[in-house]
Coordinates of N, CA, C and O in Angstrom, one line a residue:
P1 N 129.3 33.9 -7.1 CA 128.3 33.2 -6.3 C 128.8 33.0 -4.9 O 129.9 32.5 -4.7
T2 N 127.9 33.2 -3.9 CA 128.3 32.9 -2.5 C 128.2 31.4 -2.3 O 127.3 30.8 -2.6
K3 N 129.3 30.9 -1.6 CA 129.2 29.5 -1.3 C 128.3 29.2 -0.1 O 128.2 30.1 0.8
K4 N 127.7 28.1 -0.1 CA 126.7 27.7 0.9 C 127.5 27.3 2.2 O 128.4 26.6 2.1
W5 N 127.0 27.8 3.3 CA 127.6 27.4 4.6 C 127.3 25.9 4.9 O 126.2 25.5 4.8
K6 N 128.4 25.2 5.2 CA 128.3 23.8 5.5 C 128.9 23.5 6.9 O 130.1 23.8 7.1
P7 N 128.1 23.1 7.8 CA 128.6 22.9 9.2 C 129.7 21.9 9.3 O 130.6 22.1 10.2
E8 N 129.9 21.0 8.4 CA 131.0 20.0 8.5 C 132.3 20.6 8.0 O 133.3 20.1 8.3
K9 N 132.2 21.7 7.3 CA 133.4 22.3 6.7 C 133.7 23.7 7.4 O 134.8 24.1 7.6
D10 N 132.6 24.5 7.5 CA 132.7 25.8 8.0 C 132.5 25.9 9.5 O 132.0 25.0 10.2
M11 N 133.0 27.0 10.1 CA 133.0 27.1 11.6 C 131.6 27.3 12.1 O 130.9 28.2 11.6
S12 N 131.3 26.5 13.1 CA 129.9 26.7 13.8 C 130.2 27.0 15.3 O 131.3 26.9 15.8
R13 N 129.1 27.4 15.9 CA 129.2 27.6 17.4 C 129.6 26.4 18.2 O 130.3 26.5 19.2
A14 N 129.3 25.2 17.6 CA 129.7 24.0 18.3 C 131.2 23.7 18.2 O 131.7 22.9 19.0
D15 N 131.9 24.4 17.4 CA 133.3 24.2 17.2 C 134.1 24.9 18.3 O 135.3 24.7 18.5
I16 N 133.5 25.7 19.2 CA 134.1 26.3 20.3 C 134.2 25.2 21.4 O 133.2 24.8 22.0
A17 N 135.4 24.6 21.5 CA 135.6 23.4 22.4 C 135.9 23.9 23.9 O 135.5 23.1 24.8
D18 N 136.4 25.0 24.0 CA 136.7 25.5 25.4 C 136.8 27.0 25.3 O 137.4 27.6 24.4
L19 N 136.2 27.7 26.3 CA 136.2 29.2 26.2 C 136.2 29.7 27.7 O 135.3 29.4 28.5
S20 N 137.2 30.5 27.9 CA 137.3 31.2 29.2 C 138.0 32.6 29.0 O 138.4 32.9 27.8
V21 N 138.1 33.4 30.0 CA 138.8 34.6 29.9 C 140.3 34.4 29.5 O 140.9 35.2 28.7
E22 N 140.8 33.3 29.9 CA 142.3 32.9 29.6 C 142.5 32.4 28.2 O 143.6 32.7 27.7
K23 N 141.6 31.7 27.7 CA 141.8 31.1 26.3 C 140.5 30.7 25.6 O 139.5 30.5 26.3
A24 N 140.7 30.6 24.3 CA 139.6 30.0 23.5 C 140.3 28.9 22.7 O 141.4 29.0 22.2
V25 N 139.5 27.8 22.6 CA 140.0 26.6 21.8 C 138.8 26.4 20.8 O 137.7 26.1 21.2
V26 N 139.2 26.5 19.5 CA 138.2 26.4 18.4 C 138.7 25.2 17.5 O 139.9 25.3 17.1
M27 N 137.9 24.3 17.3 CA 138.2 23.1 16.4 C 138.1 23.5 15.0 O 137.1 24.1 14.6
M28 N 139.1 23.2 14.2 CA 139.1 23.6 12.8 C 139.5 22.4 11.9 O 140.1 21.4 12.4
L29 N 139.3 22.5 10.6 CA 139.8 21.5 9.7 C 141.3 21.6 9.6 O 141.9 22.6 9.8
P30 N 142.0 20.4 9.3 CA 143.4 20.5 9.1 C 143.8 21.3 7.9 O 143.0 21.7 7.1
C31 N 145.1 21.5 7.7 CA 145.6 22.2 6.6 C 145.2 21.6 5.3 O 144.7 20.4 5.2
K32 N 145.3 22.3 4.2 CA 144.8 21.9 2.9 C 145.3 20.5 2.5 O 144.5 19.7 1.9
N33 N 146.6 20.2 2.7 CA 147.1 18.9 2.2 C 146.8 17.8 3.2 O 147.3 16.7 3.0
M34 N 146.0 18.0 4.2 CA 145.6 16.9 5.1 C 144.1 16.8 5.2 O 143.6 16.3 6.2
Q35 N 143.5 17.1 4.1 CA 142.0 17.0 4.0 C 141.5 15.6 4.1 O 140.3 15.4 4.3
H36 N 142.4 14.6 3.9 CA 142.0 13.2 4.1 C 141.6 12.9 5.5 O 140.9 11.9 5.8
M37 N 142.0 13.8 6.5 CA 141.6 13.6 7.9 C 140.2 14.2 8.0 O 140.0 15.4 7.8
N38 N 139.2 13.4 8.2 CA 137.9 13.8 8.2 C 137.6 14.6 9.5 O 138.0 14.2 10.6
G39 N 136.8 15.6 9.4 CA 136.3 16.4 10.5 C 137.3 17.5 11.0 O 138.4 17.7 10.5
K40 N 136.8 18.2 11.9 CA 137.6 19.3 12.5 C 138.4 18.7 13.6 O 138.0 18.6 14.8
T41 N 139.6 18.4 13.3 CA 140.5 17.7 14.2 C 141.6 18.6 14.8 O 142.4 18.1 15.6
V42 N 141.7 19.8 14.3 CA 142.8 20.7 14.7 C 142.3 21.7 15.7 O 141.5 22.6 15.4
P43 N 142.9 21.7 17.0 CA 142.5 22.8 17.9 C 143.3 24.0 17.7 O 144.5 24.0 17.6
L44 N 142.6 25.1 17.5 CA 143.3 26.5 17.4 C 143.1 27.1 18.8 O 142.0 27.3 19.2
V45 N 144.2 27.2 19.5 CA 144.2 27.8 20.8 C 144.7 29.2 20.8 O 145.8 29.5 20.2
V46 N 143.9 30.1 21.3 CA 144.2 31.5 21.3 C 144.1 32.0 22.8 O 143.1 31.9 23.4
G47 N 145.2 32.7 23.2 CA 145.2 33.2 24.6 C 144.4 34.5 24.7 O 144.3 35.3 23.7
G48 N 143.9 34.8 25.9 CA 143.1 36.0 26.1 C 144.0 37.1 26.7 O 145.2 36.9 27.0
G49 N 143.5 38.3 26.7 CA 144.1 39.4 27.4 C 145.0 40.2 26.5 O 145.8 41.0 26.9
G50 N 144.9 40.0 25.1 CA 145.8 40.8 24.2 C 145.4 42.3 24.3 O 144.3 42.7 24.5
T51 N 146.4 43.1 24.0 CA 146.2 44.6 24.0 C 145.4 45.0 22.9 O 144.5 45.8 23.0
F52 N 145.6 44.5 21.7 CA 144.9 45.0 20.5 C 143.8 44.0 20.1 O 142.8 44.5 19.6
I53 N 143.9 42.8 20.4 CA 142.9 41.8 20.1 C 142.8 40.8 21.2 O 143.8 40.3 21.8
D54 N 141.6 40.6 21.6 CA 141.3 39.6 22.7 C 140.2 38.7 22.2 O 139.0 38.9 22.5
A55 N 140.5 37.7 21.5 CA 139.5 36.8 20.9 C 138.7 36.1 21.9 O 137.4 36.0 21.7
P56 N 139.2 35.6 23.0 CA 138.3 34.9 24.0 C 137.3 35.9 24.6 O 136.1 35.5 24.7
A57 N 137.7 37.1 24.8 CA 136.7 38.1 25.3 C 135.6 38.4 24.3 O 134.4 38.5 24.6
E58 N 136.0 38.5 23.0 CA 135.1 38.7 22.0 C 134.1 37.6 21.8 O 132.9 37.7 21.5
L59 N 134.6 36.3 21.9 CA 133.7 35.2 21.8 C 132.8 35.1 23.0 O 131.6 34.7 22.8
L60 N 133.3 35.4 24.2 CA 132.4 35.5 25.3 C 131.3 36.5 25.1 O 130.1 36.3 25.4
N61 N 131.7 37.7 24.6 CA 130.7 38.7 24.3 C 129.7 38.2 23.2 O 128.5 38.5 23.3
L62 N 130.2 37.5 22.2 CA 129.3 37.0 21.2 C 128.3 36.1 21.8 O 127.1 36.2 21.4
R63 N 128.7 35.2 22.7 CA 127.7 34.4 23.4 C 126.7 35.2 24.2 O 125.5 34.7 24.3
R64 N 127.1 36.3 24.7 CA 126.2 37.1 25.5 C 125.2 37.9 24.6 O 124.0 37.9 24.9
V65 N 125.7 38.4 23.5 CA 124.8 39.3 22.7 C 124.0 38.4 21.6 O 123.0 38.9 21.1
D66 N 124.5 37.2 21.3 CA 123.8 36.4 20.3 C 123.8 34.9 20.8 O 124.5 34.1 20.3
P67 N 123.0 34.7 21.9 CA 123.0 33.4 22.5 C 122.4 32.3 21.5 O 121.5 32.6 20.8
V68 N 122.9 31.1 21.6 CA 122.4 30.0 20.9 C 122.3 28.8 21.8 O 123.2 28.5 22.6
S69 N 121.2 28.1 21.7 CA 121.0 26.9 22.6 C 122.0 25.8 22.2 O 122.4 25.8 21.0
V70 N 122.3 25.0 23.1 CA 123.3 23.9 22.8 C 122.8 23.0 21.7 O 123.5 22.6 20.8
A71 N 121.5 22.8 21.6 CA 120.9 22.0 20.5 C 121.1 22.6 19.1 O 121.1 21.9 18.1
E72 N 121.2 24.0 19.1 CA 121.3 24.7 17.8 C 122.7 25.0 17.4 O 123.0 25.5 16.3
Q73 N 123.7 24.8 18.3 CA 125.1 25.2 18.0 C 125.7 24.6 16.8 O 126.4 25.3 16.0
A74 N 125.5 23.3 16.5 CA 126.1 22.7 15.4 C 125.6 23.2 14.0 O 126.2 23.2 13.0
A75 N 124.4 23.8 14.1 CA 123.7 24.3 12.8 C 123.8 25.8 12.7 O 123.1 26.4 11.9
T76 N 124.6 26.4 13.6 CA 124.6 27.9 13.7 C 126.1 28.3 13.3 O 127.0 27.9 13.9
P77 N 126.2 29.2 12.3 CA 127.5 29.7 11.9 C 128.2 30.4 13.1 O 127.5 31.0 13.9
L78 N 129.5 30.2 13.3 CA 130.2 30.9 14.4 C 130.0 32.4 14.3 O 129.6 33.0 15.3
F79 N 130.1 32.9 13.1 CA 129.9 34.4 12.9 C 128.8 34.5 11.9 O 128.8 34.0 10.8
R80 N 127.7 35.2 12.3 CA 126.5 35.3 11.4 C 126.0 36.7 11.4 O 126.2 37.5 12.3
N81 N 125.2 36.9 10.3 CA 124.5 38.2 10.1 C 123.2 38.2 11.0 O 122.8 37.1 11.5
A82 N 122.5 39.3 11.1 CA 121.3 39.4 11.9 C 120.2 38.5 11.4 O 119.4 38.0 12.2
D83 N 120.2 38.1 10.1 CA 119.2 37.2 9.6 C 119.6 35.7 9.8 O 118.9 34.8 9.4
G84 N 120.8 35.5 10.5 CA 121.2 34.1 10.8 C 122.1 33.5 9.7 O 122.7 32.4 10.0
S85 N 122.3 34.1 8.6 CA 123.2 33.6 7.6 C 124.6 33.8 8.0 O 124.9 34.8 8.7
A86 N 125.5 33.0 7.5 CA 126.9 33.1 7.8 C 127.5 34.3 7.2 O 127.2 34.7 6.0
I87 N 128.4 34.9 7.9 CA 129.2 36.0 7.3 C 130.1 35.5 6.3 O 130.7 34.4 6.5
T88 N 130.1 36.1 5.1 CA 130.9 35.6 4.0 C 132.3 36.2 3.9 O 132.5 37.2 4.5
E89 N 133.1 35.5 3.1 CA 134.4 36.0 2.8 C 134.3 37.4 2.2 O 135.1 38.3 2.5
A90 N 133.4 37.6 1.3 CA 133.2 38.9 0.6 C 132.9 40.0 1.7 O 133.3 41.1 1.6
Q91 N 132.1 39.7 2.7 CA 131.7 40.6 3.7 C 133.0 41.0 4.6 O 133.2 42.1 4.9
V92 N 133.8 39.9 4.9 CA 135.0 40.2 5.6 C 135.9 41.1 4.8 O 136.5 42.0 5.3
R93 N 136.1 40.8 3.5 CA 137.0 41.5 2.7 C 136.5 43.0 2.6 O 137.3 43.9 2.7
S94 N 135.2 43.2 2.4 CA 134.7 44.5 2.3 C 134.9 45.3 3.6 O 135.3 46.5 3.6
T95 N 134.7 44.7 4.7 CA 134.9 45.3 6.0 C 136.4 45.7 6.2 O 136.7 46.8 6.7
I96 N 137.3 44.8 5.9 CA 138.7 45.1 6.0 C 139.1 46.2 5.1 O 139.8 47.1 5.6
Q97 N 138.6 46.2 3.9 CA 139.0 47.3 3.0 C 138.5 48.7 3.5 O 139.2 49.7 3.4
A98 N 137.2 48.7 4.1 CA 136.7 49.9 4.6 C 137.5 50.4 5.8 O 137.8 51.6 6.0
L99 N 137.9 49.5 6.7 CA 138.6 49.8 7.9 C 140.0 50.4 7.5 O 140.5 51.4 8.1
M100 N 140.7 49.7 6.5 CA 142.0 50.2 6.1 C 141.9 51.6 5.4 O 142.7 52.4 5.6
A101 N 140.8 51.8 4.6 CA 140.6 53.1 4.0 C 140.4 54.1 5.1 O 140.9 55.3 4.9
D102 N 139.7 53.8 6.1 CA 139.5 54.8 7.2 C 140.8 55.1 7.9 O 140.9 56.2 8.5
E103 N 141.8 54.2 7.8 CA 143.1 54.4 8.4 C 144.0 55.2 7.5 O 145.2 55.4 7.7
G104 N 143.5 55.5 6.3 CA 144.3 56.2 5.3 C 145.1 55.3 4.3 O 145.8 55.9 3.5
A105 N 144.9 54.0 4.4 CA 145.5 53.1 3.4 C 144.6 53.0 2.2 O 143.5 53.4 2.2
V106 N 145.2 52.4 1.1 CA 144.4 52.0 0.0 C 143.6 50.8 0.3 O 144.2 49.7 0.3
G107 N 142.3 50.9 0.5 CA 141.5 49.7 0.9 C 141.6 48.6 0.0 O 141.7 47.4 0.4
A108 N 141.7 48.8 -1.3 CA 141.8 47.8 -2.3 C 143.0 46.9 -2.2 O 143.1 45.8 -2.7
D109 N 144.0 47.4 -1.5 CA 145.3 46.6 -1.3 C 145.1 45.5 -0.2 O 146.0 44.8 0.0
F110 N 144.0 45.5 0.4 CA 143.7 44.5 1.5 C 142.6 43.6 1.2 O 141.7 43.9 0.4
G111 N 142.5 42.5 1.9 CA 141.5 41.5 1.7 C 141.4 40.6 2.9 O 142.0 40.8 3.9
A112 N 140.6 39.5 2.7 CA 140.4 38.5 3.8 C 141.8 37.9 4.1 O 142.0 37.6 5.3
H113 N 142.6 37.7 3.1 CA 143.9 37.0 3.4 C 144.8 37.9 4.2 O 145.8 37.4 4.8
S114 N 144.5 39.2 4.3 CA 145.3 40.1 5.1 C 145.3 39.7 6.6 O 146.3 40.0 7.3
L115 N 144.3 39.0 7.0 CA 144.2 38.5 8.4 C 145.3 37.4 8.6 O 145.9 37.4 9.7
R116 N 145.4 36.5 7.6 CA 146.5 35.5 7.7 C 147.9 36.1 7.7 O 148.8 35.8 8.5
I117 N 148.0 37.1 6.8 CA 149.3 37.8 6.7 C 149.6 38.5 8.0 O 150.7 38.4 8.6
G118 N 148.6 39.3 8.5 CA 148.8 40.0 9.8 C 149.1 39.1 11.0 O 149.9 39.4 11.8
G119 N 148.3 38.0 11.0 CA 148.5 37.1 12.1 C 149.9 36.5 12.1 O 150.6 36.4 13.1
A120 N 150.4 36.0 10.9 CA 151.7 35.4 10.8 C 152.8 36.5 11.1 O 153.8 36.2 11.8
T121 N 152.6 37.7 10.6 CA 153.6 38.7 10.9 C 153.6 39.1 12.4 O 154.7 39.3 12.9
A122 N 152.5 39.2 13.0 CA 152.4 39.6 14.4 C 153.1 38.5 15.3 O 153.8 38.7 16.2
L123 N 152.8 37.2 14.9 CA 153.5 36.1 15.6 C 155.0 36.2 15.5 O 155.7 36.0 16.5
Y124 N 155.4 36.4 14.3 CA 156.9 36.5 14.0 C 157.5 37.6 14.8 O 158.5 37.4 15.4
R125 N 156.9 38.8 14.7 CA 157.4 40.0 15.4 C 157.4 39.8 16.9 O 158.3 40.3 17.5
A126 N 156.5 39.0 17.4 CA 156.4 38.8 18.8 C 157.4 37.7 19.3 O 157.6 37.5 20.5
G127 N 158.1 37.1 18.3 CA 159.2 36.2 18.7 C 158.7 34.7 18.6 O 159.4 33.8 19.1
A128 N 157.6 34.4 18.0 CA 157.1 33.0 17.9 C 158.0 32.2 17.1 O 158.6 32.7 16.1
S129 N 158.2 30.9 17.4 CA 159.0 30.0 16.6 C 158.3 29.7 15.3 O 157.1 29.9 15.2
H130 N 159.0 29.1 14.4 CA 158.4 28.7 13.1 C 157.3 27.7 13.4 O 156.3 27.6 12.7
V131 N 157.5 26.8 14.4 CA 156.6 25.8 14.7 C 155.3 26.4 15.2 O 154.2 26.0 14.8
D132 N 155.4 27.4 16.1 CA 154.2 28.1 16.6 C 153.4 28.8 15.4 O 152.2 28.7 15.4
I133 N 154.1 29.4 14.5 CA 153.5 30.1 13.4 C 152.8 29.1 12.5 O 151.6 29.3 12.1
M134 N 153.5 28.0 12.2 CA 152.9 27.0 11.4 C 151.7 26.4 12.0 O 150.6 26.1 11.4
T135 N 151.7 26.1 13.3 CA 150.6 25.5 14.0 C 149.4 26.4 14.1 O 148.3 26.0 13.7
M136 N 149.6 27.6 14.4 CA 148.5 28.6 14.5 C 147.9 28.9 13.2 O 146.7 29.2 13.1
G137 N 148.7 28.9 12.1 CA 148.2 29.2 10.8 C 147.8 27.9 10.0 O 147.3 28.0 8.9
R138 N 147.9 26.8 10.7 CA 147.6 25.5 10.1 C 148.3 25.2 8.8 O 147.8 24.7 7.8
W139 N 149.6 25.6 8.8 CA 150.5 25.3 7.6 C 151.3 24.1 7.9 O 151.8 23.9 9.0
S140 N 151.4 23.2 6.9 CA 152.2 22.0 7.1 C 153.5 22.0 6.4 O 154.3 21.1 6.5
S141 N 153.8 23.2 5.8 CA 155.1 23.4 5.2 C 155.7 24.7 5.5 O 155.0 25.5 6.3
D142 N 156.8 25.1 5.0 CA 157.4 26.4 5.3 C 156.7 27.5 4.4 O 157.2 28.6 4.4
C143 N 155.6 27.2 3.8 CA 154.9 28.3 3.0 C 154.5 29.4 3.9 O 154.2 30.5 3.3
Y144 N 154.4 29.2 5.2 CA 154.1 30.3 6.1 C 155.0 31.5 5.9 O 154.6 32.7 6.1
R145 N 156.2 31.3 5.4 CA 157.2 32.3 5.2 C 156.7 33.3 4.1 O 157.1 34.5 4.1
L146 N 155.8 32.9 3.2 CA 155.2 33.8 2.2 C 154.3 34.8 2.9 O 154.0 35.8 2.3
Y147 N 153.8 34.5 4.1 CA 152.8 35.4 4.7 C 153.5 36.4 5.7 O 152.9 37.4 5.9
V148 N 154.6 36.1 6.2 CA 155.3 36.9 7.1 C 155.9 38.2 6.4 O 156.6 38.0 5.4
R149 N 155.5 39.3 6.9 CA 156.0 40.6 6.3 C 157.0 41.3 7.3 O 156.8 41.2 8.5
S150 N 157.9 42.0 6.7 CA 158.8 42.8 7.5 C 158.1 44.0 8.0 O 157.3 44.7 7.3
C151 N 158.3 44.3 9.3 CA 157.6 45.5 9.8 C 158.6 46.7 9.7 O 159.8 46.5 9.8
L152 N 158.1 47.9 9.5 CA 158.9 49.1 9.3 C 159.9 49.2 10.5 O 161.1 49.4 10.2
G153 N 159.4 49.2 11.7 CA 160.3 49.4 12.9 C 161.4 48.3 12.9 O 162.6 48.6 13.3
H154 N 161.0 47.1 12.6 CA 162.0 46.0 12.6 C 163.0 46.2 11.6 O 164.2 46.0 11.8
S155 N 162.6 46.6 10.4 CA 163.6 46.9 9.3 C 164.5 48.0 9.6 O 165.7 47.9 9.4
V156 N 164.0 49.1 10.2 CA 164.8 50.2 10.6 C 165.8 49.7 11.7 O 167.0 50.1 11.6
D157 N 165.4 49.0 12.7 CA 166.3 48.5 13.7 C 167.4 47.6 13.1 O 168.6 47.8 13.4
W158 N 167.0 46.7 12.3 CA 168.1 45.8 11.7 C 169.0 46.5 10.8 O 170.2 46.2 10.8
S159 N 168.5 47.4 10.0 CA 169.4 48.2 9.1 C 170.4 49.1 9.9 O 171.5 49.2 9.6
R160 N 169.9 49.6 11.0 CA 170.7 50.4 11.9 C 171.8 49.5 12.5 O 173.0 49.9 12.6
R161 N 171.4 48.3 13.0 CA 172.4 47.4 13.5 C 173.5 47.0 12.4 O 174.7 47.0 12.7
A162 N 173.0 46.7 11.2 CA 173.9 46.4 10.2 C 174.9 47.5 9.9 O 176.1 47.3 9.6
A163 N 174.4 48.7 9.9 CA 175.2 49.9 9.5 C 176.2 50.2 10.7 O 177.1 51.0 10.5
S164 N 176.0 49.6 11.8 CA 176.9 49.8 13.0 C 177.8 48.6 13.3 O 178.4 48.6 14.3
T165 N 177.7 47.6 12.4 CA 178.5 46.4 12.7 C 179.8 46.4 11.9 O 179.7 46.4 10.7
P166 N 180.9 46.3 12.6 CA 182.2 46.2 11.9 C 182.3 44.8 11.2 O 181.8 43.8 11.7
V167 N 182.8 44.8 10.0 CA 182.9 43.6 9.2 C 184.4 43.4 8.8 O 185.0 44.4 8.3
D168 N 185.0 42.3 9.1 CA 186.3 41.9 8.7 C 186.3 41.3 7.4 O 185.8 40.2 7.2
Y169 N 186.9 42.0 6.4 CA 186.9 41.5 5.0 C 188.0 40.5 4.7 O 188.1 40.0 3.6
T170 N 188.8 40.2 5.7 CA 189.8 39.1 5.4 C 189.3 37.8 5.7 O 188.7 37.6 6.7
A171 N 189.5 36.9 4.8 CA 189.0 35.5 5.0 C 190.1 34.5 5.2 O 191.1 34.6 4.7

């Protein structure tokens, strides 16, 4: 069964607190173990101008192609279907699986959580600190480490370095 969209819990157009070409700020619920904090109190800040992903540009485009009056923003899902209903996790999962299959991967190996895994891995690979990864992923513990994956190029580089590093066996 599809869960019903709830503006107090799910992302709405009103949750976009700041939007420009340089950055997007979207208010979100705190991490799972901080649900006692009522409301969307955590700002997710995303910079613009990324080579592969440019979330601020996409949100600006969303506002252009699917405008919503200020009065309707709180009652409008951030991402919605043509009929106005919220895009569901099942739709996200299906889209990701189809995209990965188009890339030659086994689509069934991917799902909506792949976005969290990919985001944490990209942040790590880009050199983000553990604090930045935890903040952007809304993790309050080191469980973010379960999401970070080793990248092939990174593994090849480190194994090459290890294979070229002299080791003194005397202690």
